[in-house]
mmCIF file of C-alpha atoms in Angstrom:
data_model
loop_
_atom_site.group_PDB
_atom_site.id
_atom_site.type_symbol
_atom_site.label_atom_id
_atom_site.label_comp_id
_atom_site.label_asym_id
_atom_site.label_seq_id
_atom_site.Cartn_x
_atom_site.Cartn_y
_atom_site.Cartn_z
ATOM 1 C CA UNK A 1 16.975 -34.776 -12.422
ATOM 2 C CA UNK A 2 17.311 -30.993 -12.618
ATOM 3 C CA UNK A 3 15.196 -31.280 -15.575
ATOM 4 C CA UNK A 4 12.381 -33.254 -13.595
ATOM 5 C CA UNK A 5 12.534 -30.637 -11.413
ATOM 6 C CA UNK A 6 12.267 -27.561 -13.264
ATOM 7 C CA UNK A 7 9.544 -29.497 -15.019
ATOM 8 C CA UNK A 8 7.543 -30.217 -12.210
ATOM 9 C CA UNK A 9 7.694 -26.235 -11.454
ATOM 10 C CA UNK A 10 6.464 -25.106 -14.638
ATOM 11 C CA UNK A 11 3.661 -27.810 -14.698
ATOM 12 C CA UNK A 12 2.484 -26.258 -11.042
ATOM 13 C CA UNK A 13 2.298 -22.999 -12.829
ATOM 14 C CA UNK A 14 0.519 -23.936 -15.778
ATOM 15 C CA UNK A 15 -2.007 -25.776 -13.658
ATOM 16 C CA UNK A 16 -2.400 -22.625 -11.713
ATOM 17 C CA UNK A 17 -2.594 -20.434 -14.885
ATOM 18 C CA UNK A 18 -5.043 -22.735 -15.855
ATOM 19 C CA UNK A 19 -7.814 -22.731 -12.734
ATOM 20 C CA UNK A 20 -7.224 -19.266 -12.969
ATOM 21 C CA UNK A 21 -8.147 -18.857 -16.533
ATOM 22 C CA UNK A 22 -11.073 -21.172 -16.175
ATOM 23 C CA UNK A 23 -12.483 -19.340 -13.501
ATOM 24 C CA UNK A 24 -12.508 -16.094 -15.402
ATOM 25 C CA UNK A 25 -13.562 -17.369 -19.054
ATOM 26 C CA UNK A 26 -15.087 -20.808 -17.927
ATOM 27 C CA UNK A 27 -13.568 -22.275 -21.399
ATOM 28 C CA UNK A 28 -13.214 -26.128 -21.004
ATOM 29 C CA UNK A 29 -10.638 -26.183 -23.388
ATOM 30 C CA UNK A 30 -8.401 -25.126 -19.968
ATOM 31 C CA UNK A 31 -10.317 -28.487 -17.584
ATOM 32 C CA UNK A 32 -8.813 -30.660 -20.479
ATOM 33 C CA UNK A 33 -5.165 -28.361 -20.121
ATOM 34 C CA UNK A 34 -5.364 -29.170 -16.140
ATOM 35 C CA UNK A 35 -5.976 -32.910 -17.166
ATOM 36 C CA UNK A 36 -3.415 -33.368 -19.537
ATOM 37 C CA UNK A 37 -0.671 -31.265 -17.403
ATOM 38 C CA UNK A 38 -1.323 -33.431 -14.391
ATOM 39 C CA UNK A 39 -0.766 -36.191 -16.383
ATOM 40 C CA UNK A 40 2.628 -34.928 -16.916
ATOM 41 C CA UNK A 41 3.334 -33.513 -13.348
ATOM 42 C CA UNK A 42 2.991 -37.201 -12.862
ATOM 43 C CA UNK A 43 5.975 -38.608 -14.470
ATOM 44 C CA UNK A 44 8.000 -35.205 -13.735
ATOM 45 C CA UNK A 45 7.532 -35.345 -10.487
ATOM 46 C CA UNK A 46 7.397 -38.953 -9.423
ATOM 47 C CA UNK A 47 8.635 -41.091 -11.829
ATOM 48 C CA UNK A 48 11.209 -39.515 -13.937
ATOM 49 C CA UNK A 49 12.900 -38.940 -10.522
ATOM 50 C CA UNK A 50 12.365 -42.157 -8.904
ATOM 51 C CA UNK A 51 13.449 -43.972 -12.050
ATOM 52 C CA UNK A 52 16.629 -41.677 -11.825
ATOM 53 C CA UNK A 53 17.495 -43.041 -8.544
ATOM 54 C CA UNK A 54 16.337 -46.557 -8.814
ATOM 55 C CA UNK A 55 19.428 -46.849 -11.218
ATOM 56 C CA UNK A 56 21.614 -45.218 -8.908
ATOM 57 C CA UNK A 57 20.690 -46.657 -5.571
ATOM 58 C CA UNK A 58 20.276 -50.828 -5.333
ATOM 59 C CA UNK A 59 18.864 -50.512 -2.017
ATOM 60 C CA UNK A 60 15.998 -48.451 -3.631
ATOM 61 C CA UNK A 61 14.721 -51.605 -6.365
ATOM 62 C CA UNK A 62 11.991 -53.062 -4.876
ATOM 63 C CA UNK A 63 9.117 -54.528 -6.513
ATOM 64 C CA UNK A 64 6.280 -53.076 -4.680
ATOM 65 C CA UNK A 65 8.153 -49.422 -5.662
ATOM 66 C CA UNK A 66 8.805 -50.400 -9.559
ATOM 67 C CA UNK A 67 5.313 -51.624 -9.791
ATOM 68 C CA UNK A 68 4.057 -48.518 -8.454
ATOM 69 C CA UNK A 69 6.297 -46.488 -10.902
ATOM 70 C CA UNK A 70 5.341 -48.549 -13.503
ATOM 71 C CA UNK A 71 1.310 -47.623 -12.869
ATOM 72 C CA UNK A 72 2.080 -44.158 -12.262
ATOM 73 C CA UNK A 73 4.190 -44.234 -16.087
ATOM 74 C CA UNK A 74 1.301 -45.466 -17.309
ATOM 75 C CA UNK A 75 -1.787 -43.500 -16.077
ATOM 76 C CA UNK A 76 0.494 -39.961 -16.706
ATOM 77 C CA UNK A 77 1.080 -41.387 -20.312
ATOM 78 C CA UNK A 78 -2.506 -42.321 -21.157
ATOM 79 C CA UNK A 79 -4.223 -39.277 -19.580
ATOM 80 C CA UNK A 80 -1.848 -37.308 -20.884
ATOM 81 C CA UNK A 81 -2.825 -38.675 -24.797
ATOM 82 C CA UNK A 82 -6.209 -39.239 -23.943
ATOM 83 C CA UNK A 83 -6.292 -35.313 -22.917
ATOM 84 C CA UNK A 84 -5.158 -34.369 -25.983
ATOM 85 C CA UNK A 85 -7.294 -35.775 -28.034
ATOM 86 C CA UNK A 86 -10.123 -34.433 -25.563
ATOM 87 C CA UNK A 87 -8.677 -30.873 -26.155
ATOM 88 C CA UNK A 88 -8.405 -31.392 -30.043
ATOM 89 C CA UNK A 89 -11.830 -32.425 -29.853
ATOM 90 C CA UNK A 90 -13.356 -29.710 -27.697
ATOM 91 C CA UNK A 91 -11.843 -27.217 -30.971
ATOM 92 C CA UNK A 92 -13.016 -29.630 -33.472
ATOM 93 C CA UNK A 93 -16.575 -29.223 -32.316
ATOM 94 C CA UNK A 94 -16.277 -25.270 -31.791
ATOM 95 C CA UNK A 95 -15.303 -24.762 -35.582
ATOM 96 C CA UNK A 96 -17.174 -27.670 -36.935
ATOM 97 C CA UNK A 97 -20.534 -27.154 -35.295
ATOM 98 C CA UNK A 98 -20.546 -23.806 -33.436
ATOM 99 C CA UNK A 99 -24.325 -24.169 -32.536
ATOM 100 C CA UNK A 100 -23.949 -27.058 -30.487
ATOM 101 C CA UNK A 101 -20.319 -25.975 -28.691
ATOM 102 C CA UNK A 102 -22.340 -24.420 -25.527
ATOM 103 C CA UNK A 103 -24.978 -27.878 -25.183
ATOM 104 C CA UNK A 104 -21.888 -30.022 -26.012
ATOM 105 C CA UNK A 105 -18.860 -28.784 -24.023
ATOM 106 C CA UNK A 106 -20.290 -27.229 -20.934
ATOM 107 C CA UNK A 107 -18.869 -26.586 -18.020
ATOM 108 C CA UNK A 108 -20.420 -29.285 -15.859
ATOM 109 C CA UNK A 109 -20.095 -32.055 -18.968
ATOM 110 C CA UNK A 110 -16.769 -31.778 -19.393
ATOM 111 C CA UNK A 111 -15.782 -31.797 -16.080
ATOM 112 C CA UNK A 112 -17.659 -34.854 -14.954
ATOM 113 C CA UNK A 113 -17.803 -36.581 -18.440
ATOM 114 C CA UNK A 114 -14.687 -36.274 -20.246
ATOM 115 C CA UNK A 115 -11.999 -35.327 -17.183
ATOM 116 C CA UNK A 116 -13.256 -37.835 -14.935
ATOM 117 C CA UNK A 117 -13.893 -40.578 -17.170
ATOM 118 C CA UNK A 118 -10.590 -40.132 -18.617
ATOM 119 C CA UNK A 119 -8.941 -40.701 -15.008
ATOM 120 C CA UNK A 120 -11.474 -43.281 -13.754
ATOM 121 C CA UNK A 121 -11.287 -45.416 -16.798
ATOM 122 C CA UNK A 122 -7.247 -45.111 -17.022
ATOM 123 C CA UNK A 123 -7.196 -46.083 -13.324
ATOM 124 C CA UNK A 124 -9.116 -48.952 -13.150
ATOM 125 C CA UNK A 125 -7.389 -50.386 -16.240
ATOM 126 C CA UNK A 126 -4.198 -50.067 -15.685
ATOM 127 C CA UNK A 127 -4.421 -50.527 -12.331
ATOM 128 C CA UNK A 128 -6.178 -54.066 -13.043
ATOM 129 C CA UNK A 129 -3.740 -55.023 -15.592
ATOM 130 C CA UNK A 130 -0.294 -53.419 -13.598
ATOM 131 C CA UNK A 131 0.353 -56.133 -11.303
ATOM 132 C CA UNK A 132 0.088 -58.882 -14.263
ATOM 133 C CA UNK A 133 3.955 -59.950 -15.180
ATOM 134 C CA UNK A 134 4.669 -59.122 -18.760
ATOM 135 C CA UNK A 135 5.168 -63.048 -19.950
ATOM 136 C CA UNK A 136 4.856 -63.793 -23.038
ATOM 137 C CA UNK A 137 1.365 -65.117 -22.855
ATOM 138 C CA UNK A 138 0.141 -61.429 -21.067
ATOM 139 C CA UNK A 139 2.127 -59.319 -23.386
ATOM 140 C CA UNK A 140 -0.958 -58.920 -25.609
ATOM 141 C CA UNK A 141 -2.249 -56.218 -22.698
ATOM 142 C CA UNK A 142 1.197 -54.425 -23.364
ATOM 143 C CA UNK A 143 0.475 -54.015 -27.066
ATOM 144 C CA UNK A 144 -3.383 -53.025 -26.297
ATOM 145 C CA UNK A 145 -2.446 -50.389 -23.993
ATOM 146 C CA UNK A 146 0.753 -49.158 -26.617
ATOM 147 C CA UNK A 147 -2.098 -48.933 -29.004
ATOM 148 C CA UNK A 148 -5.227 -47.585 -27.307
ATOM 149 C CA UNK A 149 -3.380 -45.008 -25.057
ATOM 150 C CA UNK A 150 -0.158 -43.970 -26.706
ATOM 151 C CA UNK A 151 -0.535 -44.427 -30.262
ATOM 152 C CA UNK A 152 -4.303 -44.085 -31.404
ATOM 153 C CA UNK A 153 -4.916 -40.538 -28.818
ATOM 154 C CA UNK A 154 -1.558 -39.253 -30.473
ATOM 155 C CA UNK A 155 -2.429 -40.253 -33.925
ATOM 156 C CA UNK A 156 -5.854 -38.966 -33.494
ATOM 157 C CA UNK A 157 -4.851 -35.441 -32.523
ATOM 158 C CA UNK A 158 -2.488 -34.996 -35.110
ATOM 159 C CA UNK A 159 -5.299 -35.947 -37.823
ATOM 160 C CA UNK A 160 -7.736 -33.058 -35.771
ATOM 161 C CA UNK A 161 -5.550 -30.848 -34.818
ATOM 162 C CA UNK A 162 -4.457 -30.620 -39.587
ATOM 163 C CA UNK A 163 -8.256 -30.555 -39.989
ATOM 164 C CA UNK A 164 -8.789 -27.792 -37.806
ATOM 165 C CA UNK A 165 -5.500 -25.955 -39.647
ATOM 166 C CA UNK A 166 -7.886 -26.763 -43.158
ATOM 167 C CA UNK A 167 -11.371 -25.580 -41.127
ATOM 168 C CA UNK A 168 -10.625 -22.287 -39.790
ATOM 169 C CA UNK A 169 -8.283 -21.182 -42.925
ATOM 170 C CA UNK A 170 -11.459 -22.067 -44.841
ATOM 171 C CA UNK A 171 -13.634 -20.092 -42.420
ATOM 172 C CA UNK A 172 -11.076 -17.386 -41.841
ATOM 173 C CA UNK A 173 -11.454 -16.468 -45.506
ATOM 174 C CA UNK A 174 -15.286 -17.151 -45.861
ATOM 175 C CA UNK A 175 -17.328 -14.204 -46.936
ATOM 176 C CA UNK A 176 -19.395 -14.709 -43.772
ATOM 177 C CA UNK A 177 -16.455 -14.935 -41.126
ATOM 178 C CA UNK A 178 -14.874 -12.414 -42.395
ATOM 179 C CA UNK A 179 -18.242 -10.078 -42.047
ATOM 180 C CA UNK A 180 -19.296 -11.604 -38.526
ATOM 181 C CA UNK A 181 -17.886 -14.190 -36.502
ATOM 182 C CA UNK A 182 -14.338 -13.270 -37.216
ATOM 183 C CA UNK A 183 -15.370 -9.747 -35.817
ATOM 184 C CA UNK A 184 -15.742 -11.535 -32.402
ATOM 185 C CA UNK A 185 -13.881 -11.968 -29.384
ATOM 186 C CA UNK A 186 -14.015 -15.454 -28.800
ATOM 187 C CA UNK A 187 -13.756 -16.672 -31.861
ATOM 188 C CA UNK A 188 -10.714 -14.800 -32.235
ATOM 189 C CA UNK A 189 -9.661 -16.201 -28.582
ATOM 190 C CA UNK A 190 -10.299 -19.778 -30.097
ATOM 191 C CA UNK A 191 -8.264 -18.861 -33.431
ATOM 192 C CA UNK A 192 -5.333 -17.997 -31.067
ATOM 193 C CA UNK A 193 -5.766 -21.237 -29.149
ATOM 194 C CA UNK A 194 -5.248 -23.516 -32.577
ATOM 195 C CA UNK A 195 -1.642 -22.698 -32.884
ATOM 196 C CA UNK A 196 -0.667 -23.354 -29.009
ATOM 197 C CA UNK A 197 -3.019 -27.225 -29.631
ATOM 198 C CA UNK A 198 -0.641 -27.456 -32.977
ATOM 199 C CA UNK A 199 2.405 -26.885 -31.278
ATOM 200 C CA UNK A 200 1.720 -29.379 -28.300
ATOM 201 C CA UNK A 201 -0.048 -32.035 -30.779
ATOM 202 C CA UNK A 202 3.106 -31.548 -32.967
ATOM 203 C CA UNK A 203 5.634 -31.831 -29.945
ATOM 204 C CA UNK A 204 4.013 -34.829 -28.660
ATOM 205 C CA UNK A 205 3.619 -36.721 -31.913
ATOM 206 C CA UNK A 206 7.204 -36.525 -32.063
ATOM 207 C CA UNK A 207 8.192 -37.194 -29.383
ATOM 208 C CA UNK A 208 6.062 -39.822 -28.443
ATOM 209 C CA UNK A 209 4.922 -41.857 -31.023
ATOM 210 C CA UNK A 210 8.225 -43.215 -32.727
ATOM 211 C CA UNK A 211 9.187 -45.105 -29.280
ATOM 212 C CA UNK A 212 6.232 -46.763 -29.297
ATOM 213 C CA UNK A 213 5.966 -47.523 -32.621
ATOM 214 C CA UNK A 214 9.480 -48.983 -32.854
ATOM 215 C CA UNK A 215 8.986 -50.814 -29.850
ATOM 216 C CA UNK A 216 5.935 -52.678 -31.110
ATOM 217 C CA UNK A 217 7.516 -53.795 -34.562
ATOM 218 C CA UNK A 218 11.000 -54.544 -32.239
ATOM 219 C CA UNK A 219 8.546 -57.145 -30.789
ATOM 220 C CA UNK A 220 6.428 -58.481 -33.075
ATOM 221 C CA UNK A 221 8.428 -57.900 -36.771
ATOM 222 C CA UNK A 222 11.708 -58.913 -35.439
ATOM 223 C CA UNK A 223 13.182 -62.157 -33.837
ATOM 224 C CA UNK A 224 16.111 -60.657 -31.794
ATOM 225 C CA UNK A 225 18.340 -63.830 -31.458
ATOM 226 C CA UNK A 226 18.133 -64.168 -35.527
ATOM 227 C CA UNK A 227 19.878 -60.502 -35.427
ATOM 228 C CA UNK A 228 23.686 -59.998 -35.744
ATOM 229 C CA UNK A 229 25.452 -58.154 -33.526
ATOM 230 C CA UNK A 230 25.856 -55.401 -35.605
ATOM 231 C CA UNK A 231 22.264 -54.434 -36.193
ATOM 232 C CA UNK A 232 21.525 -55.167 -32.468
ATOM 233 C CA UNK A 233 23.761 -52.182 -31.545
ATOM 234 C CA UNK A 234 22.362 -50.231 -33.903
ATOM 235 C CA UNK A 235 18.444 -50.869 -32.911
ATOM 236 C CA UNK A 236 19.610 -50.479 -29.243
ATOM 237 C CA UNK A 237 21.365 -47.407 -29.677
ATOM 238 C CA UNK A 238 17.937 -46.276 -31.360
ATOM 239 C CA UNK A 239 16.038 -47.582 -28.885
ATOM 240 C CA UNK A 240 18.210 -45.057 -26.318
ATOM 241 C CA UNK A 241 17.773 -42.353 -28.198
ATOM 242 C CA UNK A 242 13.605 -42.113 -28.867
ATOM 243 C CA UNK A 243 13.324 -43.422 -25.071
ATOM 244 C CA UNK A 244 15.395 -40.552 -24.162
ATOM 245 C CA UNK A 245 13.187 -37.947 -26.576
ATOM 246 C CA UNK A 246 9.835 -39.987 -24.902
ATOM 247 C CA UNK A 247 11.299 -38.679 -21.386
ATOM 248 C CA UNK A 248 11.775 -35.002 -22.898
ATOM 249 C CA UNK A 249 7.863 -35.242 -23.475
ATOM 250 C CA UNK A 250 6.754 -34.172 -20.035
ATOM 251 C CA UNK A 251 9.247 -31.816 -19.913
ATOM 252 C CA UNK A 252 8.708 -29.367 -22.479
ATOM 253 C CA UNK A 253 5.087 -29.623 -22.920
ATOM 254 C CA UNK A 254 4.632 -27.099 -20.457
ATOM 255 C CA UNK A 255 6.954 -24.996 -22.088
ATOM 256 C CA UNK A 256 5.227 -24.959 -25.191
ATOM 257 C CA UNK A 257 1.773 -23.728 -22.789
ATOM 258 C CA UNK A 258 3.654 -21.245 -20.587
ATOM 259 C CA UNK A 259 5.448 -19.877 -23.826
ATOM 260 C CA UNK A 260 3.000 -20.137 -26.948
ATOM 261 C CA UNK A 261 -0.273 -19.580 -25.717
ATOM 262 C CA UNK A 262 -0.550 -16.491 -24.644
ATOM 263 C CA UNK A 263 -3.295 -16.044 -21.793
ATOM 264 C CA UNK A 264 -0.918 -18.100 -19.862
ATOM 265 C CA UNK A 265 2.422 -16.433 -20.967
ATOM 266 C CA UNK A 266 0.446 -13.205 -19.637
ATOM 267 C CA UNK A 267 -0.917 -14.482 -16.794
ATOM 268 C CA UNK A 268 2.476 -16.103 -16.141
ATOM 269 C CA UNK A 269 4.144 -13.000 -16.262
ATOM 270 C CA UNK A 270 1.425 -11.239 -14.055
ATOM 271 C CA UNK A 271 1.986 -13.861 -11.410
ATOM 272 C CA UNK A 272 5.865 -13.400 -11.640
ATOM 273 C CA UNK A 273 5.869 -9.763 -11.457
ATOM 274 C CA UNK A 274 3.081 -9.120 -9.158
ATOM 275 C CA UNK A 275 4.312 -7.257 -6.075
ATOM 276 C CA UNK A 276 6.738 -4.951 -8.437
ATOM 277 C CA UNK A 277 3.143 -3.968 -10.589
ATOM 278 C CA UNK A 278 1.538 -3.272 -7.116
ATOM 279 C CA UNK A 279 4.305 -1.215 -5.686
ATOM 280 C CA UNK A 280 5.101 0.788 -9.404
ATOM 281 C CA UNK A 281 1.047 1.666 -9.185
ATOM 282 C CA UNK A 282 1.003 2.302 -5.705
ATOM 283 C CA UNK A 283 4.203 4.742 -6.063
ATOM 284 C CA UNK A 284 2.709 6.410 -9.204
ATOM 285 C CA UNK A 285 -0.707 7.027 -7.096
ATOM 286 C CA UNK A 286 0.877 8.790 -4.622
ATOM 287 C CA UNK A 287 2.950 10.822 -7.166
ATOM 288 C CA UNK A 288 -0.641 11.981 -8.781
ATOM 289 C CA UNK A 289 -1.766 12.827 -5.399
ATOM 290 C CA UNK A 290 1.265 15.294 -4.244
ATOM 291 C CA UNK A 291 1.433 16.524 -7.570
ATOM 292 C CA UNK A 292 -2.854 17.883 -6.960
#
C-alpha cells in the first residue's frame, strides 16, 4: 500500500516532468512517456490499492467493483506495453531513417495517431470483452489479450530497443557521425535517451513477461488435477512470486524515468528545490547590489 502510494507520487511527477519537457523541446518521444506513465498511475493508484483492500475488507467484494478493477488492470497493462513499443519505435525511426523522423513523428501525428489510438482501441476492447465470464469456452479472449497486449508489445521492444543498442554503436563510430551528426545537439539528446528506453524495456521485460508466459503454458501445457501435490506447491509458490514482481512493474518504472534519464532527474530536482534557487539568487542579487 505504501508502495502504491509513493508510486502514484512519482508517476504525478514524471507526468509533470514530462508536459513540461514537451512543451519546451516538443519531442514526442515524451507524449508516448505521458501515455505509458498513465498507464501505470492506473494500477498504482486504483487498482493495486483497491485490490489491497478487497482482500482485507469482505464488505468491499462486489462484482460491479472487481469488474471495474479488472478493466482498469487491463487497459493500464496494455497501454502501458503498447506505449513502449510506441516509444521504441519513435527511436527506431530517428536512427533508422533520420530524413523522415520530422514527416513521421510530428507533433500533431503522434498525438492524435499513436496516443489516442492506443487508448481508444484498448478501451473499446477490453471494455467489450471485460464483462464476458472467463469460462472455459471464452478463455480464448484471455489468451488473445495475454498475447497481443502483454507479451508481443514487451517482446517487441526488447527486439528494438537491442537493435537500436547495434544502430547507434554502428553510427556512433561511422566516419560520417563522428564528423557531423554526432557534433549535434539532438542527436546527442536522442543518444542519451537510448539508455533510459533500455533500462525501462529491460525492467519491464522482466518483470512482466515471465507471469504471463508461465501463466499461459500453466493453462494450456499442463492438466492441473494430473499434478501431484508436490509440484503444485512448487508452481504455486512460483506463481506468487512473478505475480508479486508483475505488481513491482508500475512501481519502479517511474523510478527508472525520474532517476536515469536525465532531463527529468534535472527537471525533477528543479521542481524540488525551486523556492531555495529563487531565494539563494534573490539573496546573492542583493549582495551584488550593496556591494556597488
Amino acid at each position: 500500500m505504501a508502495a502504491s502510494v509513493a508510486a502514484t507520487i512519482f508517476n504525478v511527477l514524471v507526468i509533470f516532468c514530462a508536459t513540461k519537457l514537451f512543451r519546451r523541446s516538443g519531442d514526442t518521444m515524451h507524449l508516448f512517456i505521458i501515455s505509458m506513465t498513465i498507464g501505470d498511475l492506473l494500477l498504482t493508484v486504483f487498482c493495486h490499492p483497491n485490490e489491497f483492500l478487497i482482500r482485507k475488507h469482505e464488505f468491499l467484494q462486489h462484482a460491479r467493483l472487481c469488474a471495474i478493477i479488472h478493466f482498469c488492470n487491463w487497459l493500464g497493462l496494455a497501454v502501458s506495453g503498447l506505449s513502449l513499443t510506441m516509444l521504441n519505435l519513435d527511436k527506431l525511426i530517428y536512427f533508422q531513417w533520420p530524413l523522415s523522423y520530422d514527416r513521421t513523428m510530428s507533433k500533431s501525428r503522434a498525438a492524435i495517431l499513436y496516443v489516442t489510438c492506443v487508448w481508444v482501441f484498448n478501451v473499446v476492447y477490453i471494455g467489450k470483452n471485460c464483462i464476458l465470464q472467463m469460462t472455459s469456452q471464452k478463455m480464448y479472449f484471455y489468451d488473445i489479450f495475454m498475447v497481443m497486449y502483454c507479451v508481443l508489445p514487451v517482446t517487441s521492444s526488447l527486439i528494438l530497443s537491442c537493435y537500436l543498442y547495434q544502430l547507434t554503436h554502428e553510427k556512433r563510430h561511422s566516419p560520417a557521425a563522428i564528423g557531423q551528426s554526432r557534433e549535434t545537439r539532438r542527436f546527442k539528446s536522442k543518444m542519451r535517451s537510448l539508455v533510459f528506453i533500455f533500462a525501462t524495456t529491460a525492467w519491464t521485460a522482466f518483470s512482466l513477461l515471465p507471469y504471463r508466459i508461465f501463466n499461459i503454458c500453466r493453462m494450456h501445457l499442463f492438466e492441473w488435477n494430473e499434478l501431484d501435490c508436490s509440484t503444485q506447491d512448487i508452481m504455486n509458490w512460483l506463481a506468487y512470486v512473478l505475480q508479486y514482481l508483475l505488481l513491482l512493474n508500475p512501481i519502479i518504472n517511474p523510478l527508472i524515468t525520474a532517476l536515469i534519464y536525465a532531463p527529468y532527474r534535472l527537471t525533477l530536482k528543479q521542481f524540488l528545490v525551486n523556492i531555495p534557487i529563487r531565494n539563494r539568487s534573490f539573496y546573492y542579487r542583493e549582495n551584488q547590489t550593496d556591494v556597488r
